[in-house]
Amino acid sequence: MTQGMPEIRATAQLLARYREPDSARGVLELAITAIPLCVIWALIWAALDQGYWFAVLLEVPAAGLLVRLFMIQHDCGHGSFFRGRAANDWVGRAIGVVTLTPYDYWRHNHAGHHANSGNLDHRGLGDIDTLTVREFRDQPRWRRVLYRLYRHPIVMFGVGPAYLFILKHRLPIGLMRGGWTPWLSTMGTNAAIAILVAAMIQLVGYGPFLLVHLPIVVLAASIGVWLFYVQHQFEHAYWSHDENWNFHDAALHGSSHYQLPAVLRWFTANIGVHHIHHLCSRIPCYRLPEVLRDHPQLAGVGRITLLQSLRTVRLNLWDEERLQLVSFGEAALTSTASPTPLKA
């Protein structure tokens, strides 16, 4: 389904009626996420005596629950999980200690992502670095090598997520001029993390803590980055320069509908309905299925299945002529067919 700007604006206004949070539902969603996570964590610790590889089997649902907890923090950042602003903020800050994500610092970056998603002239804040084909060709060789390395699946979904959540989130790099809030958020979260980790090590021991918690964090980080990648890095995504960019078109057509199996939709708190989320970010995650139920015509917009999403890994550059993301190989073929004109 393709909608023009007036229709998209009308759709956004129509979706406003789904914005009202249900605080009781929010408490329930938080409880059925946090409590099982604690229980499974304890079971993994207890299972260490039976053999580590048996315990590893439980790491996967634990990581899934940590991802779900992050999605709740994400909704709190949009002020959409509970009715009250204070409830959203303080629950978000508390969850940030567990997800290793400073709430106020992350919320600032994420707001920038929503405000500029798909805008080629405002890249770099809260999104995945994406070059155009022309920009990539104009880079010196060493920068092209670094970009290829950055976009390699092992870095993008392995090393990168671990670095992002374990190390990069410890300092508010990039927000040096943002006042004290990012620093207070980050350092306060770091202090709370240190206290929690020290308490857990005192309780279970240094080795068991690392054996249980580190794999959960690393796996959850990789899943989280994968979800964010698929939501915006698909073949016919929306990218445009400032003069032609508009918020509503970028929201609906620059974000995918990642149609996952029911169990994965639950673990990811419906974040796959990302085109609707970008169009109206104040809709709570637990109300997104209502939108698709009441407006089934929106289900086909930007739809990507689990199998189709695996093919997005090869997409690395935005082709401004074909208006789609392409692989390095496709960009090279385009370069051979129509070389970049020499600059005067």
Short mmCIF file of C-alpha atoms in Angstrom, two decimals:
data_model
loop_
_atom_site.label_atom_id
_atom_site.label_comp_id
_atom_site.label_asym_id
_atom_site.label_seq_id
_atom_site.Cartn_x
_atom_site.Cartn_y
_atom_site.Cartn_z
CA MET A 1 0.00 0.00 0.00
CA THR A 2 1.33 3.44 -0.93
CA GLN A 3 0.00 6.56 0.71
CA GLY A 4 0.58 10.19 -0.21
CA MET A 5 1.35 12.87 2.34
CA PRO A 6 -2.26 13.96 3.08
CA GLU A 7 -3.30 10.33 3.63
CA ILE A 8 -0.32 9.67 5.90
CA ARG A 9 -1.06 12.76 7.97
CA ALA A 10 -4.68 11.67 8.26
CA THR A 11 -3.55 8.20 9.35
CA ALA A 12 -1.29 9.70 12.01
CA GLN A 13 -4.20 11.74 13.36
CA LEU A 14 -6.41 8.65 13.33
CA LEU A 15 -3.86 6.70 15.36
CA ALA A 16 -3.80 9.33 18.09
CA ARG A 17 -6.70 7.59 19.82
CA TYR A 18 -4.42 4.65 20.65
CA ARG A 19 -1.99 6.83 22.58
CA GLU A 20 -3.63 6.53 25.98
CA PRO A 21 -1.54 4.26 28.25
CA ASP A 22 -3.06 1.85 30.76
CA SER A 23 -0.91 2.04 33.89
CA ALA A 24 -2.32 -1.20 35.31
CA ARG A 25 -1.45 -2.97 32.05
CA GLY A 26 1.99 -1.39 32.22
CA VAL A 27 2.59 -2.77 35.72
CA LEU A 28 1.45 -6.22 34.55
CA GLU A 29 3.73 -6.14 31.48
CA LEU A 30 6.65 -5.07 33.66
CA ALA A 31 5.96 -7.82 36.20
CA ILE A 32 5.66 -10.65 33.66
CA THR A 33 9.00 -9.55 32.22
CA ALA A 34 11.13 -8.74 35.28
CA ILE A 35 10.00 -11.59 37.53
CA PRO A 36 10.65 -14.40 35.00
CA LEU A 37 14.04 -12.81 34.23
CA CYS A 38 15.02 -12.99 37.90
CA VAL A 39 13.73 -16.56 38.19
CA ILE A 40 15.57 -17.77 35.09
CA TRP A 41 18.74 -15.99 36.23
CA ALA A 42 18.57 -17.90 39.51
CA LEU A 43 17.91 -21.16 37.66
CA ILE A 44 20.97 -20.61 35.45
CA TRP A 45 23.10 -20.01 38.53
CA ALA A 46 21.72 -23.16 40.17
CA ALA A 47 22.28 -25.13 36.97
CA LEU A 48 26.00 -24.32 36.90
CA ASP A 49 26.60 -27.28 39.22
CA GLN A 50 24.92 -29.57 36.70
CA GLY A 51 27.22 -28.45 33.89
CA TYR A 52 27.64 -25.12 32.17
CA TRP A 53 26.28 -26.21 28.80
CA PHE A 54 22.99 -27.16 30.44
CA ALA A 55 22.83 -23.67 31.92
CA VAL A 56 23.55 -22.12 28.52
CA LEU A 57 20.18 -23.36 27.25
CA LEU A 58 18.49 -21.01 29.71
CA GLU A 59 20.56 -18.02 28.58
CA VAL A 60 18.42 -17.60 25.44
CA PRO A 61 15.05 -16.91 27.13
CA ALA A 62 16.87 -14.80 29.72
CA ALA A 63 18.36 -12.67 26.94
CA GLY A 64 14.92 -12.43 25.33
CA LEU A 65 13.46 -11.14 28.59
CA LEU A 66 16.28 -8.60 28.91
CA VAL A 67 15.45 -7.39 25.38
CA ARG A 68 11.80 -7.08 26.41
CA LEU A 69 12.84 -5.11 29.48
CA PHE A 70 14.79 -2.75 27.22
CA MET A 71 11.68 -2.29 25.06
CA ILE A 72 9.74 -1.29 28.16
CA GLN A 73 12.48 1.23 28.94
CA HIS A 74 12.16 2.41 25.34
CA ASP A 75 8.43 3.05 25.79
CA CYS A 76 9.11 4.86 29.06
CA GLY A 77 11.46 7.14 27.12
CA HIS A 78 8.56 8.05 24.84
CA GLY A 79 6.33 8.67 27.87
CA SER A 80 3.97 5.99 26.60
CA PHE A 81 4.18 3.05 29.01
CA PHE A 82 2.48 4.62 32.05
CA ARG A 83 0.15 7.58 32.29
CA GLY A 84 2.39 9.64 34.55
CA ARG A 85 5.63 11.23 33.38
CA ALA A 86 7.35 10.53 36.69
CA ALA A 87 6.40 6.84 36.58
CA ASN A 88 7.77 6.53 33.05
CA ASP A 89 11.01 8.30 33.90
CA TRP A 90 11.83 6.53 37.16
CA VAL A 91 10.90 3.08 35.91
CA GLY A 92 12.97 3.81 32.80
CA ARG A 93 15.95 4.87 34.92
CA ALA A 94 15.67 1.76 37.10
CA ILE A 95 15.50 -0.53 34.06
CA GLY A 96 18.49 1.28 32.60
CA VAL A 97 20.63 -0.10 35.42
CA VAL A 98 19.76 -3.65 34.31
CA THR A 99 20.05 -2.96 30.56
CA LEU A 100 23.30 -0.97 31.02
CA THR A 101 21.66 1.97 29.25
CA PRO A 102 21.61 5.44 30.89
CA TYR A 103 17.98 6.43 30.51
CA ASP A 104 18.15 10.21 30.02
CA TYR A 105 21.23 10.01 27.79
CA TRP A 106 19.65 7.32 25.63
CA ARG A 107 16.28 9.13 25.52
CA HIS A 108 17.98 12.26 24.15
CA ASN A 109 19.72 10.30 21.39
CA HIS A 110 16.58 8.35 20.55
CA ALA A 111 14.52 11.52 20.27
CA GLY A 112 17.05 12.72 17.68
CA HIS A 113 16.64 9.46 15.81
CA HIS A 114 12.85 9.88 15.63
CA ALA A 115 13.13 13.53 14.61
CA ASN A 116 15.54 12.85 11.73
CA SER A 117 15.03 9.23 10.69
CA GLY A 118 15.66 8.84 6.95
CA ASN A 119 17.15 12.34 6.57
CA LEU A 120 20.46 12.15 4.69
CA ASP A 121 21.49 15.58 5.98
CA HIS A 122 20.96 14.73 9.65
CA ARG A 123 22.54 11.32 10.12
CA GLY A 124 24.60 10.10 13.04
CA LEU A 125 22.41 10.59 16.11
CA GLY A 126 20.94 7.39 17.48
CA ASP A 127 21.07 5.49 14.19
CA ILE A 128 23.28 3.09 12.23
CA ASP A 129 25.90 4.87 10.13
CA THR A 130 24.87 4.66 6.48
CA LEU A 131 26.75 6.15 3.54
CA THR A 132 25.41 6.81 0.06
CA VAL A 133 27.09 5.12 -2.89
CA ARG A 134 28.63 8.41 -3.98
CA GLU A 135 29.90 9.21 -0.48
CA PHE A 136 31.49 5.77 -0.23
CA ARG A 137 33.27 6.18 -3.58
CA ASP A 138 34.60 9.58 -2.54
CA GLN A 139 36.12 8.26 0.71
CA PRO A 140 39.86 7.55 0.86
CA ARG A 141 40.69 3.86 0.77
CA TRP A 142 41.33 3.53 4.52
CA ARG A 143 37.89 5.01 5.30
CA ARG A 144 36.22 2.63 2.87
CA VAL A 145 37.96 -0.27 4.62
CA LEU A 146 36.77 0.99 8.02
CA TYR A 147 33.20 1.36 6.76
CA ARG A 148 33.26 -2.16 5.32
CA LEU A 149 34.55 -3.42 8.66
CA TYR A 150 31.85 -1.49 10.54
CA ARG A 151 29.13 -2.98 8.35
CA HIS A 152 30.48 -6.54 8.55
CA PRO A 153 27.97 -8.83 10.34
CA ILE A 154 30.54 -9.98 12.92
CA VAL A 155 31.14 -6.37 13.94
CA MET A 156 27.60 -5.07 13.42
CA PHE A 157 25.86 -7.84 15.37
CA GLY A 158 28.68 -9.30 17.47
CA VAL A 159 31.51 -7.08 18.64
CA GLY A 160 29.65 -3.80 18.10
CA PRO A 161 26.62 -4.44 20.35
CA ALA A 162 28.82 -5.67 23.21
CA TYR A 163 30.98 -2.56 22.89
CA LEU A 164 27.92 -0.30 22.70
CA PHE A 165 26.17 -1.55 25.83
CA ILE A 166 29.13 -2.52 28.01
CA LEU A 167 31.58 0.29 27.19
CA LYS A 168 30.17 3.14 25.09
CA HIS A 169 27.14 3.70 27.30
CA ARG A 170 29.45 4.38 30.24
CA LEU A 171 30.23 7.90 28.95
CA PRO A 172 27.84 10.36 27.20
CA ILE A 173 30.15 10.83 24.22
CA GLY A 174 28.69 13.26 21.71
CA LEU A 175 26.63 15.17 24.28
CA MET A 176 29.40 17.22 25.84
CA ARG A 177 27.37 20.39 25.21
CA GLY A 178 24.12 18.89 26.40
CA GLY A 179 24.45 20.22 29.94
CA TRP A 180 24.59 18.16 33.11
CA THR A 181 21.62 15.88 32.46
CA PRO A 182 23.43 13.36 30.21
CA TRP A 183 26.34 13.25 32.65
CA LEU A 184 24.13 12.86 35.71
CA SER A 185 22.14 10.16 33.96
CA THR A 186 25.23 8.27 32.84
CA MET A 187 27.24 8.55 36.04
CA GLY A 188 24.19 7.82 38.21
CA THR A 189 23.47 4.73 36.13
CA ASN A 190 27.13 3.67 36.31
CA ALA A 191 27.12 4.02 40.10
CA ALA A 192 23.92 1.99 40.40
CA ILE A 193 25.34 -0.68 38.06
CA ALA A 194 28.50 -0.88 40.18
CA ILE A 195 26.45 -1.33 43.36
CA LEU A 196 24.23 -3.99 41.77
CA VAL A 197 27.17 -5.90 40.30
CA ALA A 198 29.06 -5.75 43.61
CA ALA A 199 26.01 -7.07 45.45
CA MET A 200 25.51 -9.90 42.96
CA ILE A 201 29.19 -10.88 43.10
CA GLN A 202 28.99 -10.89 46.88
CA LEU A 203 25.94 -13.15 46.66
CA VAL A 204 26.99 -15.67 44.00
CA GLY A 205 30.71 -15.10 43.48
CA TYR A 206 32.75 -13.39 40.77
CA GLY A 207 33.10 -16.36 38.42
CA PRO A 208 29.47 -17.54 38.55
CA PHE A 209 28.24 -13.98 38.05
CA LEU A 210 30.25 -13.57 34.85
CA LEU A 211 29.30 -17.05 33.61
CA VAL A 212 25.60 -16.30 34.11
CA HIS A 213 25.23 -12.63 33.29
CA LEU A 214 27.81 -11.82 30.61
CA PRO A 215 26.34 -14.20 27.97
CA ILE A 216 22.85 -12.83 28.68
CA VAL A 217 24.01 -9.24 28.18
CA VAL A 218 26.02 -9.99 25.05
CA LEU A 219 23.23 -12.01 23.43
CA ALA A 220 20.56 -9.45 24.35
CA ALA A 221 22.74 -6.63 22.95
CA SER A 222 23.14 -8.45 19.65
CA ILE A 223 19.40 -9.11 19.41
CA GLY A 224 18.65 -5.47 20.18
CA VAL A 225 21.01 -4.13 17.51
CA TRP A 226 19.64 -6.66 15.01
CA LEU A 227 16.10 -5.44 15.65
CA PHE A 228 17.13 -1.81 15.22
CA TYR A 229 19.00 -2.69 12.04
CA VAL A 230 16.06 -4.51 10.43
CA GLN A 231 13.69 -1.70 11.34
CA HIS A 232 15.52 0.80 9.11
CA GLN A 233 18.01 -1.05 6.93
CA PHE A 234 15.78 -2.76 4.40
CA GLU A 235 15.94 -2.53 0.62
CA HIS A 236 13.17 -0.04 -0.10
CA ALA A 237 13.55 2.09 3.00
CA TYR A 238 13.12 5.86 2.88
CA TRP A 239 16.11 8.21 2.70
CA SER A 240 16.02 11.75 1.38
CA HIS A 241 17.84 15.07 1.61
CA ASP A 242 16.53 17.87 3.76
CA GLU A 243 14.72 19.73 0.99
CA ASN A 244 12.58 16.70 0.10
CA TRP A 245 12.40 14.99 3.50
CA ASN A 246 9.22 14.99 5.56
CA PHE A 247 8.53 13.39 8.91
CA HIS A 248 5.36 11.44 8.12
CA ASP A 249 6.62 9.86 4.91
CA ALA A 250 9.90 8.92 6.60
CA ALA A 251 8.03 7.43 9.55
CA LEU A 252 5.69 5.20 7.57
CA HIS A 253 7.96 4.21 4.69
CA GLY A 254 11.38 4.47 6.37
CA SER A 255 10.51 1.96 9.09
CA SER A 256 9.69 -1.68 8.51
CA HIS A 257 6.89 -3.88 9.75
CA TYR A 258 8.96 -6.80 10.99
CA GLN A 259 6.37 -9.58 11.03
CA LEU A 260 7.66 -12.06 13.58
CA PRO A 261 6.18 -15.28 14.98
CA ALA A 262 3.92 -14.70 18.00
CA VAL A 263 6.46 -15.76 20.63
CA LEU A 264 9.10 -13.41 19.18
CA ARG A 265 6.56 -10.58 19.00
CA TRP A 266 6.03 -11.04 22.72
CA PHE A 267 9.73 -11.08 23.60
CA THR A 268 10.31 -7.96 21.48
CA ALA A 269 7.24 -6.16 22.87
CA ASN A 270 5.77 -5.60 19.38
CA ILE A 271 8.65 -3.30 18.38
CA GLY A 272 8.48 -4.94 14.94
CA VAL A 273 5.40 -2.81 14.24
CA HIS A 274 7.94 -0.08 13.79
CA HIS A 275 6.31 1.92 11.02
CA ILE A 276 3.33 2.57 13.27
CA HIS A 277 5.62 3.33 16.19
CA HIS A 278 7.47 6.00 14.18
CA LEU A 279 4.23 7.45 12.88
CA CYS A 280 2.86 7.78 16.42
CA SER A 281 5.56 7.09 19.00
CA ARG A 282 3.27 7.67 21.98
CA ILE A 283 1.31 4.46 21.33
CA PRO A 284 2.24 1.93 24.06
CA CYS A 285 3.82 -1.27 22.80
CA TYR A 286 0.94 -3.30 24.21
CA ARG A 287 -1.54 -1.36 22.06
CA LEU A 288 0.28 -1.69 18.72
CA PRO A 289 -1.51 -4.98 17.87
CA GLU A 290 -4.81 -3.10 18.25
CA VAL A 291 -3.73 -0.72 15.48
CA LEU A 292 -3.07 -3.56 13.03
CA ARG A 293 -6.29 -5.29 14.05
CA ASP A 294 -8.39 -2.18 13.46
CA HIS A 295 -6.46 -1.01 10.38
CA PRO A 296 -5.30 -4.17 8.55
CA GLN A 297 -4.32 -2.13 5.48
CA LEU A 298 -1.28 -0.92 7.43
CA ALA A 299 0.05 -4.45 7.94
CA GLY A 300 1.47 -4.63 4.42
CA VAL A 301 3.46 -1.39 4.61
CA GLY A 302 7.18 -2.17 4.78
CA ARG A 303 6.42 -5.77 5.69
CA ILE A 304 9.47 -8.00 6.23
CA THR A 305 9.30 -11.61 7.37
CA LEU A 306 11.93 -13.33 9.49
CA LEU A 307 13.35 -15.09 6.43
CA GLN A 308 13.39 -11.92 4.34
CA SER A 309 15.16 -10.03 7.11
CA LEU A 310 18.22 -12.27 6.81
CA ARG A 311 18.79 -10.88 3.31
CA THR A 312 19.09 -7.32 4.61
CA VAL A 313 22.54 -8.09 6.03
CA ARG A 314 24.08 -7.58 2.57
CA LEU A 315 22.67 -4.04 2.23
CA ASN A 316 25.24 -1.40 3.07
CA LEU A 317 24.87 1.74 0.94
CA TRP A 318 22.05 4.04 -0.11
CA ASP A 319 21.80 4.41 -3.88
CA GLU A 320 20.40 7.89 -4.53
CA GLU A 321 19.66 7.08 -8.16
CA ARG A 322 17.74 3.85 -7.59
CA LEU A 323 16.32 5.04 -4.24
CA GLN A 324 17.14 1.84 -2.40
CA LEU A 325 19.77 0.26 -0.20
CA VAL A 326 22.29 -1.83 -2.13
CA SER A 327 25.20 -4.13 -1.40
CA PHE A 328 28.85 -3.22 -1.95
CA GLY A 329 28.81 -5.52 -4.99
CA GLU A 330 25.77 -3.80 -6.52
CA ALA A 331 27.38 -0.41 -5.88
CA ALA A 332 30.53 -1.54 -7.67
CA LEU A 333 28.49 -2.64 -10.68
CA THR A 334 26.74 0.72 -10.73
CA SER A 335 30.11 2.45 -10.55
CA THR A 336 31.35 0.46 -13.56
CA ALA A 337 28.24 1.23 -15.57
CA SER A 338 28.17 4.95 -14.76
CA PRO A 339 31.39 6.26 -13.22
CA THR A 340 31.31 9.31 -11.00
CA PRO A 341 32.12 12.46 -12.98
CA LEU A 342 35.48 14.03 -12.24
CA LYS A 343 35.31 17.10 -10.06
CA ALA A 344 36.71 20.34 -11.40
#
